[in-house]
mmCIF file of C-alpha atoms and ligand atoms in Angstrom:
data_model
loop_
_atom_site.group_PDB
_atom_site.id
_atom_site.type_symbol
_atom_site.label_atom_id
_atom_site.label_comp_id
_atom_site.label_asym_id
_atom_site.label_seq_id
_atom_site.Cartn_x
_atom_site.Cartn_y
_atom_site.Cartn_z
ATOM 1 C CA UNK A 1 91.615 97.642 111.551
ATOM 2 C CA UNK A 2 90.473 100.007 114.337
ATOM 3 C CA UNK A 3 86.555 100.774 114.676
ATOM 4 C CA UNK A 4 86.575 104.158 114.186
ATOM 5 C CA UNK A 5 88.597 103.405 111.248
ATOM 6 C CA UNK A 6 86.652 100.186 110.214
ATOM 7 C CA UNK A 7 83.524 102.248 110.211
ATOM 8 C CA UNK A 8 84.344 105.066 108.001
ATOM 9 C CA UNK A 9 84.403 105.398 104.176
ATOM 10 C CA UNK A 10 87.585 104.969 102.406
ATOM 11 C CA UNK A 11 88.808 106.022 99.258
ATOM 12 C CA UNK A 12 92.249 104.935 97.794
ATOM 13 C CA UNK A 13 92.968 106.336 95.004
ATOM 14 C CA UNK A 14 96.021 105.940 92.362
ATOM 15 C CA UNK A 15 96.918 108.581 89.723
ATOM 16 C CA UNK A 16 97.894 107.000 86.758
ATOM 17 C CA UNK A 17 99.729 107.747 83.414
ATOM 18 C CA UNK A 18 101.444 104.446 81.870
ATOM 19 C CA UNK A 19 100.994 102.157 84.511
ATOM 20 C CA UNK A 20 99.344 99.295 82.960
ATOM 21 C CA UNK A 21 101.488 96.401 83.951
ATOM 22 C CA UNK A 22 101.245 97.585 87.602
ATOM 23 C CA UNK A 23 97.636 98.685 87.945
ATOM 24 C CA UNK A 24 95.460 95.400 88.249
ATOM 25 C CA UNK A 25 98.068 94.037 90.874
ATOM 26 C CA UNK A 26 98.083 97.128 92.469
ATOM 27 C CA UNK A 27 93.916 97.280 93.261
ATOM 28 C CA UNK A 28 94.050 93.438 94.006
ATOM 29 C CA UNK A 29 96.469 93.970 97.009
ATOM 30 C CA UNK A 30 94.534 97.484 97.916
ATOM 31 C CA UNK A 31 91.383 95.603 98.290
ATOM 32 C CA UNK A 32 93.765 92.226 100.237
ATOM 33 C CA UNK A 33 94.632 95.079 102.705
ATOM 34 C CA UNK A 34 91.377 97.370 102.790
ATOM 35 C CA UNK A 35 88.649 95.195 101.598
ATOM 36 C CA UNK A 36 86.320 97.680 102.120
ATOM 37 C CA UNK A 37 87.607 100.773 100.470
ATOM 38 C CA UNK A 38 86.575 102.224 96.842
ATOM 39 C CA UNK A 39 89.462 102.591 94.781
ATOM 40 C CA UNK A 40 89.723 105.691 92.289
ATOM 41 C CA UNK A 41 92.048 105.219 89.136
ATOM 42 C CA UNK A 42 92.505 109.175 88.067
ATOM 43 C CA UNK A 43 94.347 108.468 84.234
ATOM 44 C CA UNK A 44 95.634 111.446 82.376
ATOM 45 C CA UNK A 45 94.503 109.151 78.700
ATOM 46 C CA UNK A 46 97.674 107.326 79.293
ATOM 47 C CA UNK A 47 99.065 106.347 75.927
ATOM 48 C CA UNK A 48 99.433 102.480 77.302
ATOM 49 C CA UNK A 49 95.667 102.058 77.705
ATOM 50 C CA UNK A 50 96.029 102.293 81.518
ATOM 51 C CA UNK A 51 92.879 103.987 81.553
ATOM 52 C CA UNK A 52 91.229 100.953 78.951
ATOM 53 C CA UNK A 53 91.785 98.616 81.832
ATOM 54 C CA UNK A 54 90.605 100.486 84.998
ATOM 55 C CA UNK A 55 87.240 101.079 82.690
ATOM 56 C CA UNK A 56 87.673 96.781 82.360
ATOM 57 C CA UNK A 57 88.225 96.085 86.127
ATOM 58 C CA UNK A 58 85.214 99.189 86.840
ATOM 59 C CA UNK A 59 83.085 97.368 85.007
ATOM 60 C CA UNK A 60 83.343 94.391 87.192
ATOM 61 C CA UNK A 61 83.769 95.641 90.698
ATOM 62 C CA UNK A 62 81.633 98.143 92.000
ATOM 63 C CA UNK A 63 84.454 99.089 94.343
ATOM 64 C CA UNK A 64 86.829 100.662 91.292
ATOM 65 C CA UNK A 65 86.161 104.419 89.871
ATOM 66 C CA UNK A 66 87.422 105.912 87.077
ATOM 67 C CA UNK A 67 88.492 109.489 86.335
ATOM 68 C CA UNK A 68 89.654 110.295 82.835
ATOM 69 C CA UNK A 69 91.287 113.178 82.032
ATOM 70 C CA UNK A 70 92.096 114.502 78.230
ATOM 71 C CA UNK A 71 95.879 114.546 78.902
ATOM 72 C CA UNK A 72 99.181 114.880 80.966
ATOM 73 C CA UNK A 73 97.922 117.238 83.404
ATOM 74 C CA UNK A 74 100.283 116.467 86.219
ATOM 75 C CA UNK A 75 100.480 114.059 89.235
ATOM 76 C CA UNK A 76 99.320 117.310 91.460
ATOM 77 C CA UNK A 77 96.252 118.140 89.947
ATOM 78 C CA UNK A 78 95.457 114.250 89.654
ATOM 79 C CA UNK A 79 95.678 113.829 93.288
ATOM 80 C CA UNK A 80 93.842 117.251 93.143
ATOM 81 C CA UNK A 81 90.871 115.913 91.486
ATOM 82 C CA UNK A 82 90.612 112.523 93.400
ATOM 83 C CA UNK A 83 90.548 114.540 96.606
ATOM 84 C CA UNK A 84 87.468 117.290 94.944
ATOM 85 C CA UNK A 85 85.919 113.564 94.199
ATOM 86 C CA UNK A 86 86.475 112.241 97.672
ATOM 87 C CA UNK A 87 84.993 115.613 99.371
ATOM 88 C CA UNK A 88 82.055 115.186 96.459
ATOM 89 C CA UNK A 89 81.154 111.550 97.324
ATOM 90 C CA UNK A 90 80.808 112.026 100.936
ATOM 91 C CA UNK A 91 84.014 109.964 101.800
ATOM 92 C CA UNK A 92 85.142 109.943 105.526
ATOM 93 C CA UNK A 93 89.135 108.999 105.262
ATOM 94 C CA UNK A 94 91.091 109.912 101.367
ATOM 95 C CA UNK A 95 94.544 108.092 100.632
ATOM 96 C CA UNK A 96 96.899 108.684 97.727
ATOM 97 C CA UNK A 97 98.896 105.935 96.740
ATOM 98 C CA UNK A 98 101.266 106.062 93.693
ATOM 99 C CA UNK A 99 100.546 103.105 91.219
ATOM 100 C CA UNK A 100 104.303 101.731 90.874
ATOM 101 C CA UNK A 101 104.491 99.868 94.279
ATOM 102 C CA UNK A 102 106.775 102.024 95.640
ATOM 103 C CA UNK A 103 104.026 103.243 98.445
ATOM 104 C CA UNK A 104 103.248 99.346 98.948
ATOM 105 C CA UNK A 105 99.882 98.876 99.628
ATOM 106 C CA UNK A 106 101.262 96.502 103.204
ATOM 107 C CA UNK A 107 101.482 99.389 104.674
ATOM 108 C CA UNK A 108 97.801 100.462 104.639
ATOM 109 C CA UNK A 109 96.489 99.222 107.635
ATOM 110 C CA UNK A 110 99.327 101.263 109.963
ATOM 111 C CA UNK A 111 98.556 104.558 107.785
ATOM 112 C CA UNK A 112 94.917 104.256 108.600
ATOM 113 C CA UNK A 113 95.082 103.130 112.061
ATOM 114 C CA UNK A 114 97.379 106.251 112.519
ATOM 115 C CA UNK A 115 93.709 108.054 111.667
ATOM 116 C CA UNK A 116 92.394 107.439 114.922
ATOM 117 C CA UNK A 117 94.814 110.387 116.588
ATOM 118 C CA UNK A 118 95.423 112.283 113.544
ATOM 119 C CA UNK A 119 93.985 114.107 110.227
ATOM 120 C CA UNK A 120 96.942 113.887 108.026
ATOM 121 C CA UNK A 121 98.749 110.673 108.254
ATOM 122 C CA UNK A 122 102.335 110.430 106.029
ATOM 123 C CA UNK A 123 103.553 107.048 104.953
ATOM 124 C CA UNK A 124 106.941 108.389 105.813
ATOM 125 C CA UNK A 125 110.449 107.020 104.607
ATOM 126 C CA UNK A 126 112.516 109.777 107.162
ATOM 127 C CA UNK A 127 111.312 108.302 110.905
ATOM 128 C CA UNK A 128 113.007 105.230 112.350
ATOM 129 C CA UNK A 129 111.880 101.748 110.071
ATOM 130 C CA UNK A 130 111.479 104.384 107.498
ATOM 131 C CA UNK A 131 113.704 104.511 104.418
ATOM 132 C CA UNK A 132 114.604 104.077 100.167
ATOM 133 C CA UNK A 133 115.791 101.362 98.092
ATOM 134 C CA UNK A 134 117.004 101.957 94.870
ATOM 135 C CA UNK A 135 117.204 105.684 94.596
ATOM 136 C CA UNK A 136 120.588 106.707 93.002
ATOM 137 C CA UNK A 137 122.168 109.006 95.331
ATOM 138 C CA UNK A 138 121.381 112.159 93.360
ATOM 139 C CA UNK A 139 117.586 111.585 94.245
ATOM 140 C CA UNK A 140 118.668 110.403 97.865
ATOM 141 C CA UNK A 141 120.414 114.150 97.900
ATOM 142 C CA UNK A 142 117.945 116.204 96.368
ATOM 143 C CA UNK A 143 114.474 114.510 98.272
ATOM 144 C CA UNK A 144 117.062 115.399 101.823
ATOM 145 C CA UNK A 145 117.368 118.583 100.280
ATOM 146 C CA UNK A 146 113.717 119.269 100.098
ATOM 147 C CA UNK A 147 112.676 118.192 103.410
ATOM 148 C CA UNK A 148 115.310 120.298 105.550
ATOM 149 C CA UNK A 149 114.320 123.778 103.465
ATOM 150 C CA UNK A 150 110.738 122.525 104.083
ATOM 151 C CA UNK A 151 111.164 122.282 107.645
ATOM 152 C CA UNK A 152 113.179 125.281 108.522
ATOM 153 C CA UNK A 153 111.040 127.589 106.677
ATOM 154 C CA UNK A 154 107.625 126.228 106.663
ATOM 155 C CA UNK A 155 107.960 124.861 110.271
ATOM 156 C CA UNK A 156 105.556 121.911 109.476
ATOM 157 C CA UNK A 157 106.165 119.327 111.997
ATOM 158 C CA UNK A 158 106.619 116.311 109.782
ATOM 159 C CA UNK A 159 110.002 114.508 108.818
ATOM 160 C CA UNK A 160 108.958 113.812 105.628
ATOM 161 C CA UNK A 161 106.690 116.687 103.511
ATOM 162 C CA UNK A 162 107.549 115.798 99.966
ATOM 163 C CA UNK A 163 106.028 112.046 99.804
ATOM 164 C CA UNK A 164 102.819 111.471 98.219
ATOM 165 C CA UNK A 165 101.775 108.179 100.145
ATOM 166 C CA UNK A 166 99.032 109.751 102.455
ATOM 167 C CA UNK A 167 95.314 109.781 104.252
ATOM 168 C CA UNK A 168 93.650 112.888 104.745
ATOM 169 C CA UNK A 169 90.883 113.560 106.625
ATOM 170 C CA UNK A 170 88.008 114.382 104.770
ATOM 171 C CA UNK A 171 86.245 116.673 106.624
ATOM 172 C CA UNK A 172 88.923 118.219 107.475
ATOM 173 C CA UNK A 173 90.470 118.791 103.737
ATOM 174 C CA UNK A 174 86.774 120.529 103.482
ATOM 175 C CA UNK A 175 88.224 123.164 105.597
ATOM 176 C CA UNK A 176 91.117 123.036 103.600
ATOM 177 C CA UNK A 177 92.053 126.255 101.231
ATOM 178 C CA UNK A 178 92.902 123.589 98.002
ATOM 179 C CA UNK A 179 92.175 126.667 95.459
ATOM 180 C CA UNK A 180 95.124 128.306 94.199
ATOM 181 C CA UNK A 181 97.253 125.954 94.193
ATOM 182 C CA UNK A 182 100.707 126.912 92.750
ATOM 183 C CA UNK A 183 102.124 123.808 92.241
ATOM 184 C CA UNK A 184 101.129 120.906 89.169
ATOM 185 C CA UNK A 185 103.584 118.507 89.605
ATOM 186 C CA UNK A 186 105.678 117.437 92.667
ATOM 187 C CA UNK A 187 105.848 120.723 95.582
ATOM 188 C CA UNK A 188 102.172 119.974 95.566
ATOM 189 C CA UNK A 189 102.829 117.804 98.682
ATOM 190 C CA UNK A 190 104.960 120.488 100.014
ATOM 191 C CA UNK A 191 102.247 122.831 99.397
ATOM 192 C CA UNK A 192 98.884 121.067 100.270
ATOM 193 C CA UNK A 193 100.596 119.558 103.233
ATOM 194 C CA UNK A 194 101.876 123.117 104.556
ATOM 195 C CA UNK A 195 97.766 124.284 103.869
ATOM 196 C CA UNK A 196 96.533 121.528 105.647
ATOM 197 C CA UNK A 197 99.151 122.540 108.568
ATOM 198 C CA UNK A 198 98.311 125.942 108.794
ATOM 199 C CA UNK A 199 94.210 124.880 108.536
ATOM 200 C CA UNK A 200 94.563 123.067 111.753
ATOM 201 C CA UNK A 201 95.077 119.652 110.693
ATOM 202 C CA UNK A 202 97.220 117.300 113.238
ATOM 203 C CA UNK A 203 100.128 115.479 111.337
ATOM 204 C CA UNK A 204 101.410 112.343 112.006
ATOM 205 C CA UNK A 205 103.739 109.717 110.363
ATOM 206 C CA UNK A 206 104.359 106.012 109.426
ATOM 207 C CA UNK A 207 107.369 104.709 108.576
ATOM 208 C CA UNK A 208 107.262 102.962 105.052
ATOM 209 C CA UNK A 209 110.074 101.634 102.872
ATOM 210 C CA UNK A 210 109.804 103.472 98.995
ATOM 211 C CA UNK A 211 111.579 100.989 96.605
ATOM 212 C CA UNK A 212 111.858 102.307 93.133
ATOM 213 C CA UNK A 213 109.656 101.491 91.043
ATOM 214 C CA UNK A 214 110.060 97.699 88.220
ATOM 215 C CA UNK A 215 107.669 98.403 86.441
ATOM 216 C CA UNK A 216 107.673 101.333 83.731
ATOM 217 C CA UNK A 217 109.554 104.344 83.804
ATOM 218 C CA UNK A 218 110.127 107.687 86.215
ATOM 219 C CA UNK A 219 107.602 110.558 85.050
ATOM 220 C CA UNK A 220 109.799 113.329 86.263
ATOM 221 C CA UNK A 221 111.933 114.937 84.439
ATOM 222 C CA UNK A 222 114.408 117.950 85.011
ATOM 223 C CA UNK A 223 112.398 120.822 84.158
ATOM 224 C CA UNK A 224 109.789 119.854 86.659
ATOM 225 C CA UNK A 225 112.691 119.428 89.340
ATOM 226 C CA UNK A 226 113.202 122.676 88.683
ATOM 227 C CA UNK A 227 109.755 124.232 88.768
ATOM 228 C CA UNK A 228 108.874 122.365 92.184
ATOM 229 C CA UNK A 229 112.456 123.862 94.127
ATOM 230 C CA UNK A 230 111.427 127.210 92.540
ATOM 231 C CA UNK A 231 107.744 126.737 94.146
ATOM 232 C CA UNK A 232 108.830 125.909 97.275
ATOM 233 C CA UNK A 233 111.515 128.380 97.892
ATOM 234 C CA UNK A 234 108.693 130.976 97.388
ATOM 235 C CA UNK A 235 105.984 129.271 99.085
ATOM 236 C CA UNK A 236 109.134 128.804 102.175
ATOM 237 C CA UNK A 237 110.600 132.231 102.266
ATOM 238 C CA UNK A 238 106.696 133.725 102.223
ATOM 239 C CA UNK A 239 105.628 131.253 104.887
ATOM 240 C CA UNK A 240 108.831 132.554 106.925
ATOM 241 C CA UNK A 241 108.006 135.796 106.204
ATOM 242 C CA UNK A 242 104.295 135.509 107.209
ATOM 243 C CA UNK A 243 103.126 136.788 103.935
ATOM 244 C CA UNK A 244 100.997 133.716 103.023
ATOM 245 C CA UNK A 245 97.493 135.339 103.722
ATOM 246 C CA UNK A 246 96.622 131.631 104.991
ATOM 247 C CA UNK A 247 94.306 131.629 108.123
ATOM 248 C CA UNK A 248 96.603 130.126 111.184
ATOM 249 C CA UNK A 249 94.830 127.549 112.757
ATOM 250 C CA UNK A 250 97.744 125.591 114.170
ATOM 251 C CA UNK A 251 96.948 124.188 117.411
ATOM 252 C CA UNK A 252 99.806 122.354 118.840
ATOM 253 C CA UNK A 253 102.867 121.657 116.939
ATOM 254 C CA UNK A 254 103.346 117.575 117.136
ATOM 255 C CA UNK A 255 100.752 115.351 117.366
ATOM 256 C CA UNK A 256 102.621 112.052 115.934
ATOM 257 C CA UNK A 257 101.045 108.304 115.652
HETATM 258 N N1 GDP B 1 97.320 111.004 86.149
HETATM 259 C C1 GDP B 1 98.630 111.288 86.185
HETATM 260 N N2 GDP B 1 99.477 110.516 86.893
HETATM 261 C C2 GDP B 1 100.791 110.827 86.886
HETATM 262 C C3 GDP B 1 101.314 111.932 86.186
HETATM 263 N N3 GDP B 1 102.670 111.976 86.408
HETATM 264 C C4 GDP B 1 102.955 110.927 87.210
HETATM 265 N N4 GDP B 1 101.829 110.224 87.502
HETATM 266 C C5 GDP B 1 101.683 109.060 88.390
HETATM 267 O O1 GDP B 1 102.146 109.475 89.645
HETATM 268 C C6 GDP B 1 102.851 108.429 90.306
HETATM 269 C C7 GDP B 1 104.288 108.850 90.591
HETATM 270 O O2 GDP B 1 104.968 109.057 89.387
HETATM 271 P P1 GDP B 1 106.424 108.462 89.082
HETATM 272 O O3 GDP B 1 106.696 108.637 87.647
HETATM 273 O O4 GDP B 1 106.523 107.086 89.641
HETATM 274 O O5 GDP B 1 107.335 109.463 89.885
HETATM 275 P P2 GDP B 1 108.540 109.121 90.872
HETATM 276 O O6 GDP B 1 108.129 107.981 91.740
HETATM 277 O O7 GDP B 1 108.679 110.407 91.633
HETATM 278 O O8 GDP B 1 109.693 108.816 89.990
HETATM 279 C C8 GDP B 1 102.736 107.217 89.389
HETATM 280 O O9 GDP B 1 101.598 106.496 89.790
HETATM 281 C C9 GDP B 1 102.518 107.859 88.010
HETATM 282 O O10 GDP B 1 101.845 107.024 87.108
HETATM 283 C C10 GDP B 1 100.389 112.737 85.435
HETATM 284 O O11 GDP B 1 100.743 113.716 84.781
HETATM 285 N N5 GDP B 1 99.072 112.374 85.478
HETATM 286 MG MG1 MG B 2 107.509 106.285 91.234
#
């Protein structure tokens, strides 16, 4: 790991709902990659006793945090929360990972050495070494979809905007508008990443391979597929527009690592 990256605070965290046969494997390789970082588990009362066992592994590793919430609230306001706890708990460098090994934790160390030049850092399956296994084409399709309306109407200079495997700098989500969000479930990447475009932050991107998950079953579901295109074909056409009432603090347009 890089000093300036070996230096800072890290906090991985995992948003969880049903992911009990994945979860203690999951922190075991975090920490075999990032021995140093604090690990949040945020758990939506996951009917599976997810959160049961990150309370078990808590207990015995001062390393592991847990955030309960009453219900299915969403993977966007999960991620939501972890980063409020991240900015909260004084934490240099945040990184969302999802909890079915399909954002392997192997590729850690290249996300957060990708810190050193940058404040957003994407693990990112569209640059070259970048890629999917196991999506059925329909996914392949619609995930394509997303990214090319994201790009031509948001003009954020990323290849891939919709993924959730990323590190944010903290200090610089600080200066982040995160309030208002439209988006619950999945255009909150779309959305938060377009925010912390337009707040200044410089983007850059790591190629990782997203297998599907083994483990457990898909969350999404159709109507949420449809709710996230809606949001982002607003959030695109008003960004296009210039109606978004978001201070512009874009410097320069690429800054990849
Ligand atoms: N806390 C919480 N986690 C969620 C929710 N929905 C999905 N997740 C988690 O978010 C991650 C991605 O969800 P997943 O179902 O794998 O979506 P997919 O990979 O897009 O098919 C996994 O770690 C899920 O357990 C939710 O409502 N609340
Ligand atoms: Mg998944």
């Amino acid at each position: 790991m890089p000093p300036a990256v070996a230096d800072s605070r890290i906090l991985i965290s995992t948003a969880t709902y049903n992911e009990r046969e994945n979860l203690a494997r999951l922190i075991q390789e975090f920490h075999a990659f990032v021995p140093t970082a604090d690990i949040l588990v945020v758990d939506d009362n996951s009917p599976d006793g997810t959160g049961q066992l990150a309370d078990e592994m808590a207990a015995k590793d001062p390393r592991i945090h847990v955030l309960h919430r009453k219900g299915k609230l969403g993977l966007g306001t999960a991620v939501l929360a972890a980063m409020n706890y991240a900015i909260e708990h004084g934490y240099d460098l945040f990184v969302n990972v999802d909890a079915d090994f399909s954002h392997h934790p192997r590729y850690l160390p290249a996300i957060l050495a990708g810190m050193q030049r940058n404040d957003v850092m994407i693990g990112s399956r569209y640059v070259p070494g970048g890629g999917t296994l196991g999506w059925p084409l329909s996914r392949k399709f619609m995930s394509a979809g997303v990214n090319v309306v994201v790009r031509l109407l948001m003009r954020i200079p990323a290849h891939d905007t919709s993924g959730g495997y990323r590190c944010y700098r903290v200090s610089k989500l600080r200066e982040t508008d995160l309030t208002n969000l439209l988006s619950h479930g999945y255009s909150f990447q779309e959305e938060v990443l377009y925010r912390c475009h337009r707040a200044g932050s410089r983007i850059g991107e790591s190629p990782i391979i997203f297998e599907d998950r083994r483990e457990g079953a898909s969350k999404v579901n159709l109507k949420e597929v449809a709710r996230s295109m809606g949001i982002i074909l607003l959030l695109g056409f008003q960004s296009f527009l210039g109606q978004d009432k978001l201070p512009d603090k874009t410097v320069s347009p690429v800054n990849r690592g």
